[in-house]
C-alpha cells in the first residue's frame, strides 16, 4: 500500500474503562476510498471520529497510540483540533444542514475562517456545489432555505459544505443510510468522482456499498482490525474466516 | 454448506443448486457410460435412449442457470458464496456439453452397429472408464470442496490424451491397409475425440473446484 495519507500506530481507544479499539495499526491511502465495515458496536464510527478528533468532544475518553496525518501526529500537545477538522471534513448519517439558505450553508465555514469573501466566496460556493454534483439543481434557488431540499440533496449539500473548507480528507459515517436508492446512487457516484482530489474514508453497514465504491476495505470486529486489504480481495477471497463469515452474512 | 440460522433460506437455495448439479452429473455420467456400452454391444436402442435422454439434461441446465442468475441478482453473493455460484454456473455448462458429446458418441454407435467391428474395442472402453471416473471425481471434489481430489482428476487427463493418440495411430494403420475400413475408422476416431474432449471438460470442472475452494485459479497453467 503506497503513499499513505493517514498512519495509525498501535491505536487504542477507551470510553471510560471500556476498550473500544484495540491496537489498530493501519495506513489509509491518498486519493482512495477506504471502507470500514463490521457489525454494530465493533468500533467503526469510533475509529472514524478519531481521525478528526471528534471523540475529544465526548467526556471520559482516552486515546493511546499515534494518528499521523501527512506525517504529523494529530494527538500531540501542540495541535489544535479545530485545525485538524479543517483538514479532515466529515459527513454524517443524517443530513444536517444549517437552517439557513443553501448559499449560507456553504459560505459559513469559509467566511468565519476568512478563506474567501465577496466574489471569491461566490466562486467557492459555486465550485463546492459543483464538486458535490448539486449546482445544476440549486443554482437558481441559492437563497432558499436548505431545509426545502430533499434528503439526498441535503446530504450532497453537506458534502459541498465539507468541501468548501478545502479538506484533504473526507470522513463519511454511513452517509446514505437515510437516503433512497436513487439518492444513494448519486452520492456513491459522487464519492467515486471525489477521490481524484480527496482521500475518503467511509463507514458503512451496507456491504454492497463498500464493495461498489471502495478501493480498500477494513473489517473491524470487537474493536480489532481483523482484515484490511484491497476491496476486490476482501469480497472475492478474504484471508480471514471471520471476514468471510461476516461478508457472507453468517454472523453480524 | 453448513446450516446457519441467520441465512438458512439463502443456504437452502445454494444447496438446491448443488443438489441439482449432482443429479445432473449422475445423468451425464450414465449417458457417457451407456453411449460407449451401446457401441461395444452394437445396441442401437440403448444409443437412442442416450440421445433422447439429452432433453432432460438440457432442461436441467436451463433450470440451474435460471436459479443461479436469480441468486446473483437477489442475494449479491460474496466471497465463497460468490465463488460457489460462479463455479456452479460454469460446471452446469460443462456438464451439458459432456451430455452433447455422449449424444455424438451414441449417434456414431448407431451407424457402426450395422457393420462388423474393425477390431475388438479395447482402448475406447478404457478411455470411457477413465472419463467417467473423471466426471464423477470432479463432482465429488465439488460436493466435498476437496481441492486435493480435484488435482487427481487433473492428472488423469494426460492418460486420456495418450490413449486418444494411440487410437488415432492404430486406426490410421487400418485405413492404410484396407480402405474399406475408412468410414468405420472415422466414426471411431470421432468417438475417441469426443471422449478426449469429455475428459477436458472434467479436467476444467476439477480446476474450477480448486478455484472455488482456494480462490486461486489453476487453469491454463499445465505445461503443454
Short mmCIF file of C-alpha atoms in Angstrom, two decimals:
data_model
loop_
_atom_site.label_atom_id
_atom_site.label_comp_id
_atom_site.label_asym_id
_atom_site.label_seq_id
_atom_site.Cartn_x
_atom_site.Cartn_y
_atom_site.Cartn_z
CA UNK A 1 0.00 0.00 0.00
CA UNK A 2 1.78 3.09 -1.21
CA UNK A 3 1.56 6.76 -0.38
CA UNK A 4 -0.48 6.76 2.81
CA UNK A 5 -2.16 9.98 3.97
CA UNK A 6 -3.06 8.67 7.44
CA UNK A 7 -0.97 6.31 9.52
CA UNK A 8 -2.35 4.64 12.63
CA UNK A 9 0.09 3.04 15.01
CA UNK A 10 -0.90 0.85 17.96
CA UNK A 11 -4.06 2.84 18.41
CA UNK A 12 -6.19 2.10 21.49
CA UNK A 13 -9.31 3.95 22.50
CA UNK A 14 -11.30 3.82 25.72
CA UNK A 15 -14.77 5.00 26.72
CA UNK A 16 -14.12 5.16 30.47
CA UNK A 17 -12.83 1.70 31.29
CA UNK A 18 -14.28 0.10 28.17
CA UNK A 19 -11.70 -0.51 25.49
CA UNK A 20 -13.43 0.25 22.20
CA UNK A 21 -10.45 -0.07 19.86
CA UNK A 22 -7.55 -2.33 20.40
CA UNK A 23 -4.10 -1.96 18.92
CA UNK A 24 -5.08 -0.73 15.47
CA UNK A 25 -2.17 -0.29 13.09
CA UNK A 26 -3.01 0.58 9.52
CA UNK A 27 -2.47 3.17 6.78
CA UNK A 28 -5.14 4.96 4.77
CA UNK A 29 -4.13 5.65 1.20
CA UNK A 30 -4.19 9.00 -0.51
CA UNK A 31 -6.82 9.56 -3.20
CA UNK A 32 -8.51 6.29 -2.43
CA UNK A 33 -11.86 5.35 -0.97
CA UNK A 34 -11.42 3.18 2.11
CA UNK A 35 -14.47 1.49 3.58
CA UNK A 36 -14.70 0.44 7.20
CA UNK A 37 -17.15 -2.40 7.76
CA UNK A 38 -18.13 -4.52 10.73
CA UNK A 39 -21.11 -5.36 12.94
CA UNK A 40 -22.72 -2.77 15.21
CA UNK A 41 -20.53 -1.81 18.13
CA UNK A 42 -17.30 -3.01 16.52
CA UNK A 43 -15.71 0.44 16.67
CA UNK A 44 -16.16 1.68 13.09
CA UNK A 45 -17.54 5.09 13.95
CA UNK A 46 -15.18 5.42 16.90
CA UNK A 47 -12.25 4.84 14.58
CA UNK A 48 -13.61 7.32 12.06
CA UNK A 49 -14.12 10.00 14.69
CA UNK A 50 -10.58 9.51 15.94
CA UNK A 51 -9.32 10.72 12.58
CA UNK A 52 -10.53 14.29 13.13
CA UNK A 53 -10.55 14.32 16.92
CA UNK A 54 -14.32 14.28 17.15
CA UNK A 55 -14.04 11.89 20.10
CA UNK A 56 -12.44 14.77 22.04
CA UNK A 57 -15.99 16.07 22.44
CA UNK A 58 -17.01 13.00 24.43
CA UNK A 59 -16.21 13.05 28.15
CA UNK A 60 -14.15 10.41 29.87
CA UNK A 61 -12.45 9.05 26.77
CA UNK A 62 -8.80 8.25 26.24
CA UNK A 63 -6.58 7.70 23.22
CA UNK A 64 -3.33 5.76 23.15
CA UNK A 65 -1.05 5.36 20.16
CA UNK A 66 -0.50 7.51 17.15
CA UNK A 67 -2.67 9.04 14.42
CA UNK A 68 -0.44 10.70 11.87
CA UNK A 69 -1.85 12.79 9.05
CA UNK A 70 0.70 13.83 6.46
CA UNK A 71 3.39 12.71 8.89
CA UNK A 72 2.13 14.79 11.82
CA UNK A 73 0.66 13.26 14.98
CA UNK A 74 -2.74 14.93 15.39
CA UNK A 75 -2.90 13.99 19.08
CA UNK A 76 0.34 15.71 20.07
CA UNK A 77 0.00 18.57 22.57
CA UNK A 78 0.60 21.49 20.24
CA UNK A 79 -2.09 20.51 17.73
CA UNK A 80 -5.36 22.46 17.62
CA UNK A 81 -8.27 20.07 16.95
CA UNK A 82 -10.06 22.80 15.01
CA UNK A 83 -7.16 22.90 12.57
CA UNK A 84 -7.34 19.11 12.24
CA UNK A 85 -11.05 19.31 11.42
CA UNK A 86 -10.39 21.86 8.69
CA UNK A 87 -8.16 19.37 7.01
CA UNK A 88 -10.43 16.42 7.71
CA UNK A 89 -14.05 17.10 6.75
CA UNK A 90 -16.94 14.99 7.89
CA UNK A 91 -20.36 13.98 6.63
CA UNK A 92 -22.81 12.25 8.93
CA UNK A 93 -25.52 9.63 8.72
CA UNK A 94 -28.41 12.06 8.61
CA UNK A 95 -28.10 15.20 6.52
CA UNK A 96 -27.64 18.07 8.96
CA UNK A 97 -27.82 21.34 7.02
CA UNK A 98 -27.97 24.60 8.98
CA UNK A 99 -31.48 26.13 9.00
CA UNK A 100 -30.23 28.83 6.66
CA UNK A 101 -30.07 29.36 2.92
CA UNK A 102 -28.25 26.96 0.62
CA UNK A 103 -25.67 29.68 -0.05
CA UNK A 104 -25.08 30.39 3.64
CA UNK A 105 -24.67 26.69 4.44
CA UNK A 106 -21.68 26.54 2.10
CA UNK A 107 -20.32 30.03 2.79
CA UNK A 108 -20.43 29.77 6.57
CA UNK A 109 -17.19 27.83 7.13
CA UNK A 110 -15.02 29.70 4.62
CA UNK A 111 -16.40 33.03 5.87
CA UNK A 112 -15.66 32.57 9.57
CA UNK A 113 -12.28 31.12 8.70
CA UNK A 114 -11.62 34.03 6.35
CA UNK A 115 -10.88 31.70 3.46
CA UNK A 116 -12.76 33.90 0.99
CA UNK A 117 -15.17 36.79 0.70
CA UNK A 118 -17.09 38.78 -1.89
CA UNK A 119 -16.98 37.37 -5.40
CA UNK A 120 -14.33 34.85 -4.36
CA UNK A 121 -16.77 33.46 -1.81
CA UNK A 122 -19.45 33.23 -4.54
CA UNK A 123 -16.96 31.32 -6.67
CA UNK A 124 -16.14 28.99 -3.79
CA UNK A 125 -19.84 28.29 -3.17
CA UNK A 126 -20.34 27.50 -6.86
CA UNK A 127 -17.23 25.34 -7.04
CA UNK A 128 -18.20 23.37 -3.92
CA UNK A 129 -21.77 22.81 -5.11
CA UNK A 130 -20.46 21.69 -8.49
CA UNK A 131 -17.99 19.29 -6.86
CA UNK A 132 -20.87 17.82 -4.87
CA UNK A 133 -22.96 17.46 -8.07
CA UNK A 134 -25.68 19.74 -6.71
CA UNK A 135 -25.07 23.02 -8.59
CA UNK A 136 -27.42 22.38 -11.52
CA UNK A 137 -30.29 21.63 -9.14
CA UNK A 138 -29.85 24.64 -6.84
CA UNK A 139 -28.18 27.41 -8.87
CA UNK A 140 -31.46 29.33 -9.21
CA UNK A 141 -32.52 28.89 -5.58
CA UNK A 142 -29.28 29.61 -3.74
CA UNK A 143 -31.03 31.89 -1.27
CA UNK A 144 -33.85 29.48 -0.49
CA UNK A 145 -33.71 27.59 2.78
CA UNK A 146 -31.62 24.43 2.72
CA UNK A 147 -34.49 22.76 4.56
CA UNK A 148 -36.53 22.87 1.32
CA UNK A 149 -34.18 20.40 -0.33
CA UNK A 150 -34.82 16.65 -0.48
CA UNK A 151 -32.88 14.33 1.83
CA UNK A 152 -30.49 13.33 -0.95
CA UNK A 153 -29.94 16.97 -1.94
CA UNK A 154 -29.39 17.92 1.70
CA UNK A 155 -26.74 15.22 2.02
CA UNK A 156 -24.97 16.50 -1.11
CA UNK A 157 -25.22 19.99 0.39
CA UNK A 158 -23.47 18.70 3.50
CA UNK A 159 -20.76 17.20 1.28
CA UNK A 160 -20.45 20.55 -0.54
CA UNK A 161 -20.23 22.29 2.83
CA UNK A 162 -17.38 20.00 3.86
CA UNK A 163 -15.61 20.50 0.52
CA UNK A 164 -15.80 24.30 0.81
CA UNK A 165 -13.25 24.11 3.62
CA UNK A 166 -10.79 22.54 1.14
CA UNK A 167 -10.10 19.47 3.23
CA UNK A 168 -7.66 16.77 2.18
CA UNK A 169 -9.65 14.01 3.78
CA UNK A 170 -13.37 13.39 3.86
CA UNK A 171 -14.86 11.15 6.52
CA UNK A 172 -18.30 9.76 5.89
CA UNK A 173 -20.28 7.99 8.58
CA UNK A 174 -22.98 5.96 6.84
CA UNK A 175 -23.73 8.87 4.51
CA UNK A 176 -26.51 7.14 2.57
CA UNK A 177 -28.26 5.12 5.25
CA UNK A 178 -31.11 7.64 5.44
CA UNK A 179 -31.45 8.04 1.66
CA UNK A 180 -33.49 6.36 -1.06
CA UNK A 181 -31.76 4.20 -3.72
CA UNK A 182 -31.54 6.96 -6.35
CA UNK A 183 -30.04 9.48 -3.93
CA UNK A 184 -27.72 6.74 -2.68
CA UNK A 185 -26.56 6.02 -6.23
CA UNK A 186 -25.88 9.73 -6.81
CA UNK A 187 -23.80 10.01 -3.64
CA UNK A 188 -21.91 6.82 -4.47
CA UNK A 189 -21.16 8.13 -7.93
CA UNK A 190 -20.06 11.41 -6.40
CA UNK A 191 -17.73 9.61 -3.98
CA UNK A 192 -16.00 7.95 -6.92
CA UNK A 193 -15.53 11.35 -8.58
CA UNK A 194 -14.29 12.97 -5.37
CA UNK A 195 -11.47 10.54 -4.78
CA UNK A 196 -9.47 12.22 -7.54
CA UNK A 197 -8.99 15.17 -5.23
CA UNK A 198 -9.70 13.84 -1.76
CA UNK A 199 -8.94 10.80 0.34
CA UNK A 200 -12.23 9.34 1.50
CA UNK A 201 -12.94 7.08 4.43
CA UNK A 202 -16.44 5.77 4.71
CA UNK A 203 -18.15 3.76 7.41
CA UNK A 204 -20.99 1.71 6.03
CA UNK A 205 -23.33 -1.04 7.13
CA UNK A 206 -24.13 -1.75 3.53
CA UNK A 207 -21.54 -4.23 2.40
CA UNK A 208 -22.55 -3.99 -1.21
CA UNK A 209 -21.92 -0.26 -0.97
CA UNK A 210 -18.42 -0.93 0.36
CA UNK A 211 -17.87 -3.38 -2.50
CA UNK A 212 -19.18 -0.92 -5.11
CA UNK A 213 -17.30 2.22 -4.20
CA UNK A 214 -14.21 1.49 -2.15
CA UNK A 215 -10.66 0.65 -3.20
CA UNK A 216 -9.73 -0.76 0.19
CA UNK A 217 -11.84 -2.33 2.90
CA UNK A 218 -11.08 -2.69 6.58
CA UNK A 219 -13.08 -5.20 8.61
CA UNK A 220 -13.36 -4.44 12.31
CA UNK A 221 -14.72 -6.84 14.90
CA UNK A 222 -14.93 -6.24 18.66
CA UNK A 223 -12.57 -3.29 18.39
CA UNK A 224 -9.91 -5.14 16.46
CA UNK A 225 -8.81 -4.81 12.88
CA UNK A 226 -9.42 -8.31 11.57
CA UNK A 227 -8.53 -7.78 7.94
CA UNK A 228 -7.56 -4.88 5.71
CA UNK A 229 -6.97 -5.38 2.02
CA UNK A 230 -8.00 -4.38 -1.46
CA UNK A 231 -11.79 -4.43 -1.67
CA UNK A 232 -11.80 -6.89 -4.56
CA UNK A 233 -9.75 -9.32 -2.48
CA UNK A 234 -11.98 -8.93 0.58
CA UNK A 235 -15.14 -9.61 -1.43
CA UNK A 236 -13.87 -12.48 -3.57
CA UNK A 237 -11.36 -14.28 -1.40
CA UNK A 238 -10.82 -12.84 2.08
CA UNK A 239 -7.89 -14.25 4.04
CA UNK A 240 -9.62 -14.40 7.40
CA UNK A 241 -12.55 -16.69 8.17
CA UNK A 242 -14.24 -14.07 10.35
CA UNK A 243 -14.21 -11.63 7.45
CA UNK A 244 -15.63 -14.30 5.17
CA UNK A 245 -18.37 -15.18 7.64
CA UNK A 246 -19.29 -11.53 8.09
CA UNK A 247 -19.47 -10.55 4.44
CA UNK A 248 -21.42 -13.67 3.53
CA UNK A 249 -23.92 -12.93 6.28
CA UNK A 250 -23.02 -15.88 8.51
CA UNK A 251 -22.81 -13.60 11.50
CA UNK A 252 -23.24 -9.96 12.28
CA UNK B 1 -22.81 -25.71 3.24
CA UNK B 2 -23.42 -25.54 6.96
CA UNK B 3 -26.82 -24.56 8.27
CA UNK B 4 -26.84 -21.10 9.79
CA UNK B 5 -29.92 -19.56 11.42
CA UNK B 6 -29.04 -16.11 10.06
CA UNK B 7 -29.15 -17.25 6.45
CA UNK B 8 -30.95 -20.59 6.32
CA UNK B 9 -33.13 -19.67 3.31
CA UNK B 10 -30.12 -18.47 1.40
CA UNK B 11 -28.25 -21.69 2.24
CA UNK B 12 -31.27 -23.74 1.15
CA UNK B 13 -31.14 -22.06 -2.24
CA UNK B 14 -27.40 -22.63 -2.62
CA UNK B 15 -27.83 -26.26 -1.57
CA UNK B 16 -30.66 -26.74 -4.04
CA UNK B 17 -28.37 -25.68 -6.87
CA UNK B 18 -25.70 -28.05 -5.61
CA UNK B 19 -28.15 -30.96 -5.38
CA UNK B 20 -29.43 -30.39 -8.89
CA UNK B 21 -25.88 -30.27 -10.26
CA UNK B 22 -25.10 -33.56 -8.55
CA UNK B 23 -28.24 -35.10 -10.03
CA UNK B 24 -27.37 -33.74 -13.47
CA UNK B 25 -23.82 -35.08 -13.16
CA UNK B 26 -25.24 -38.53 -12.42
CA UNK B 27 -27.34 -38.40 -15.60
CA UNK B 28 -24.37 -37.17 -17.63
CA UNK B 29 -22.07 -39.86 -16.31
CA UNK B 30 -24.67 -42.51 -17.17
CA UNK B 31 -25.01 -41.07 -20.69
CA UNK B 32 -21.29 -41.47 -21.31
CA UNK B 33 -21.37 -45.00 -19.89
CA UNK B 34 -24.40 -46.04 -21.96
CA UNK B 35 -23.11 -44.39 -25.13
CA UNK B 36 -19.89 -46.41 -25.01
CA UNK B 37 -21.79 -49.53 -23.96
CA UNK B 38 -24.12 -49.15 -26.95
CA UNK B 39 -21.05 -49.01 -29.20
CA UNK B 40 -19.43 -52.12 -27.75
CA UNK B 41 -22.63 -54.19 -27.69
CA UNK B 42 -23.95 -52.77 -31.01
CA UNK B 43 -27.12 -51.85 -29.12
CA UNK B 44 -28.75 -49.11 -31.17
CA UNK B 45 -31.79 -49.00 -28.84
CA UNK B 46 -29.56 -48.06 -25.93
CA UNK B 47 -27.84 -45.46 -28.13
CA UNK B 48 -31.23 -43.93 -28.97
CA UNK B 49 -32.06 -43.73 -25.26
CA UNK B 50 -28.87 -41.78 -24.71
CA UNK B 51 -29.83 -39.31 -27.46
CA UNK B 52 -33.37 -38.92 -26.10
CA UNK B 53 -32.04 -38.51 -22.54
CA UNK B 54 -30.25 -35.34 -23.59
CA UNK B 55 -33.54 -33.39 -23.42
CA UNK B 56 -33.81 -33.87 -19.65
CA UNK B 57 -30.21 -32.70 -19.21
CA UNK B 58 -30.86 -29.62 -21.37
CA UNK B 59 -33.86 -28.71 -19.24
CA UNK B 60 -31.87 -29.15 -16.06
CA UNK B 61 -29.15 -26.91 -17.46
CA UNK B 62 -31.67 -24.13 -18.08
CA UNK B 63 -33.21 -24.56 -14.65
CA UNK B 64 -29.88 -24.46 -12.79
CA UNK B 65 -28.76 -21.45 -14.82
CA UNK B 66 -32.00 -19.65 -14.08
CA UNK B 67 -31.79 -20.31 -10.33
CA UNK B 68 -28.15 -19.24 -10.25
CA UNK B 69 -28.80 -15.96 -12.07
CA UNK B 70 -31.70 -15.18 -9.74
CA UNK B 71 -29.46 -15.82 -6.74
CA UNK B 72 -26.79 -13.50 -8.14
CA UNK B 73 -29.36 -10.78 -8.73
CA UNK B 74 -31.26 -11.10 -5.48
CA UNK B 75 -28.66 -12.08 -2.91
CA UNK B 76 -25.46 -10.45 -4.20
CA UNK B 77 -23.27 -13.31 -3.02
CA UNK B 78 -19.74 -12.55 -1.87
CA UNK B 79 -16.54 -14.48 -1.17
CA UNK B 80 -17.05 -18.25 -1.03
CA UNK B 81 -20.75 -17.93 -1.94
CA UNK B 82 -19.76 -15.93 -5.00
CA UNK B 83 -17.09 -18.43 -5.96
CA UNK B 84 -19.57 -21.26 -5.44
CA UNK B 85 -22.27 -19.76 -7.61
CA UNK B 86 -19.94 -18.74 -10.47
CA UNK B 87 -18.37 -22.20 -10.38
CA UNK B 88 -21.80 -23.83 -10.37
CA UNK B 89 -22.83 -21.84 -13.46
CA UNK B 90 -19.71 -22.99 -15.30
CA UNK B 91 -19.95 -26.63 -14.18
CA UNK B 92 -23.54 -26.59 -15.37
CA UNK B 93 -22.45 -25.56 -18.88
CA UNK B 94 -19.63 -28.10 -18.97
CA UNK B 95 -21.91 -30.95 -17.90
CA UNK B 96 -24.36 -30.03 -20.62
CA UNK B 97 -21.57 -30.13 -23.22
CA UNK B 98 -20.45 -33.54 -21.94
CA UNK B 99 -24.01 -34.80 -22.41
CA UNK B 100 -23.99 -33.50 -26.00
CA UNK B 101 -20.78 -35.39 -26.63
CA UNK B 102 -22.25 -38.58 -25.19
CA UNK B 103 -25.06 -38.00 -27.71
CA UNK B 104 -22.47 -37.69 -30.51
CA UNK B 105 -20.90 -40.98 -29.43
CA UNK B 106 -24.34 -42.61 -29.41
CA UNK B 107 -25.08 -41.35 -32.96
CA UNK B 108 -21.86 -42.89 -34.21
CA UNK B 109 -22.59 -46.08 -32.28
CA UNK B 110 -25.89 -46.38 -34.19
CA UNK B 111 -24.06 -46.02 -37.52
CA UNK B 112 -21.44 -48.58 -36.51
CA UNK B 113 -24.00 -51.05 -35.09
CA UNK B 114 -24.92 -52.42 -38.53
CA UNK B 115 -21.33 -53.14 -39.53
CA UNK B 116 -18.76 -55.61 -38.24
CA UNK B 117 -16.17 -54.03 -35.93
CA UNK B 118 -12.71 -53.35 -37.34
CA UNK B 119 -11.24 -55.00 -34.28
CA UNK B 120 -12.30 -55.66 -30.68
CA UNK B 121 -12.72 -52.44 -28.71
CA UNK B 122 -10.01 -52.16 -26.03
CA UNK B 123 -8.79 -48.59 -25.76
CA UNK B 124 -12.21 -46.94 -26.18
CA UNK B 125 -13.78 -48.70 -23.15
CA UNK B 126 -10.62 -47.93 -21.23
CA UNK B 127 -10.93 -44.23 -22.15
CA UNK B 128 -14.61 -44.32 -21.21
CA UNK B 129 -13.86 -45.75 -17.77
CA UNK B 130 -11.27 -43.05 -17.09
CA UNK B 131 -13.50 -40.21 -18.33
CA UNK B 132 -16.44 -41.46 -16.24
CA UNK B 133 -14.16 -41.59 -13.23
CA UNK B 134 -13.02 -38.04 -14.01
CA UNK B 135 -16.60 -36.74 -14.20
CA UNK B 136 -17.61 -38.48 -11.01
CA UNK B 137 -14.50 -37.50 -9.10
CA UNK B 138 -14.56 -33.85 -10.21
CA UNK B 139 -18.14 -33.64 -8.95
CA UNK B 140 -17.19 -35.41 -5.70
CA UNK B 141 -14.46 -32.78 -5.29
CA UNK B 142 -17.11 -30.10 -5.89
CA UNK B 143 -19.53 -31.54 -3.32
CA UNK B 144 -16.86 -32.13 -0.69
CA UNK B 145 -14.96 -28.93 -1.52
CA UNK B 146 -11.82 -31.03 -1.86
CA UNK B 147 -9.06 -29.45 -3.97
CA UNK B 148 -6.72 -32.45 -3.46
CA UNK B 149 -9.28 -34.74 -5.08
CA UNK B 150 -9.69 -32.23 -7.90
CA UNK B 151 -5.94 -32.37 -8.50
CA UNK B 152 -6.18 -36.14 -9.03
CA UNK B 153 -8.66 -35.53 -11.85
CA UNK B 154 -6.27 -33.10 -13.49
CA UNK B 155 -3.54 -35.75 -13.52
CA UNK B 156 -5.75 -38.27 -15.36
CA UNK B 157 -6.25 -36.09 -18.41
CA UNK B 158 -2.82 -36.87 -19.79
CA UNK B 159 -3.64 -40.59 -19.85
CA UNK B 160 -6.67 -39.84 -21.99
CA UNK B 161 -4.65 -37.71 -24.39
CA UNK B 162 -2.17 -40.56 -24.86
CA UNK B 163 -4.92 -43.15 -25.39
CA UNK B 164 -6.57 -40.88 -27.95
CA UNK B 165 -3.30 -40.59 -29.88
CA UNK B 166 -2.88 -44.35 -29.69
CA UNK B 167 -6.37 -44.92 -31.10
CA UNK B 168 -5.65 -42.48 -33.93
CA UNK B 169 -2.37 -44.16 -34.86
CA UNK B 170 -3.93 -47.59 -34.83
CA UNK B 171 -6.90 -46.53 -36.94
CA UNK B 172 -4.66 -44.83 -39.49
CA UNK B 173 -2.80 -48.12 -39.90
CA UNK B 174 -6.09 -49.96 -40.51
CA UNK B 175 -7.17 -47.37 -43.06
CA UNK B 176 -3.88 -47.58 -44.93
CA UNK B 177 -4.01 -51.36 -45.04
CA UNK B 178 -7.65 -51.58 -46.08
CA UNK B 179 -9.52 -48.54 -47.44
CA UNK B 180 -12.86 -50.31 -46.82
CA UNK B 181 -12.37 -49.61 -43.11
CA UNK B 182 -12.14 -45.82 -43.63
CA UNK B 183 -15.79 -44.96 -42.89
CA UNK B 184 -15.87 -47.06 -39.71
CA UNK B 185 -12.44 -45.82 -38.64
CA UNK B 186 -13.51 -42.19 -38.98
CA UNK B 187 -16.58 -42.84 -36.80
CA UNK B 188 -14.39 -44.46 -34.16
CA UNK B 189 -11.91 -41.57 -34.36
CA UNK B 190 -14.84 -39.25 -33.70
CA UNK B 191 -15.81 -41.30 -30.66
CA UNK B 192 -12.25 -41.23 -29.35
CA UNK B 193 -12.07 -37.48 -29.92
CA UNK B 194 -15.37 -36.99 -28.08
CA UNK B 195 -14.08 -38.97 -25.10
CA UNK B 196 -10.92 -36.89 -25.12
CA UNK B 197 -13.00 -33.71 -25.09
CA UNK B 198 -15.19 -35.04 -22.28
CA UNK B 199 -12.04 -35.60 -20.23
CA UNK B 200 -11.01 -31.99 -20.96
CA UNK B 201 -14.38 -30.77 -19.63
CA UNK B 202 -13.99 -32.89 -16.49
CA UNK B 203 -10.49 -31.51 -16.02
CA UNK B 204 -11.84 -27.95 -16.31
CA UNK B 205 -14.54 -28.74 -13.74
CA UNK B 206 -11.82 -30.00 -11.38
CA UNK B 207 -9.78 -26.83 -11.93
CA UNK B 208 -12.80 -24.69 -11.14
CA UNK B 209 -13.30 -26.63 -7.91
CA UNK B 210 -9.75 -25.69 -6.91
CA UNK B 211 -10.64 -22.04 -7.57
CA UNK B 212 -13.94 -22.33 -5.72
CA UNK B 213 -12.29 -23.69 -2.58
CA UNK B 214 -8.99 -21.81 -2.54
CA UNK B 215 -9.77 -18.67 -4.56
CA UNK B 216 -6.72 -19.38 -6.73
CA UNK B 217 -7.02 -20.11 -10.40
CA UNK B 218 -5.00 -23.09 -11.68
CA UNK B 219 -6.38 -23.07 -15.19
CA UNK B 220 -4.11 -22.76 -18.23
CA UNK B 221 -1.07 -23.47 -16.10
CA UNK B 222 -0.22 -27.01 -17.11
CA UNK B 223 2.88 -27.47 -19.26
CA UNK B 224 1.95 -28.31 -22.82
#
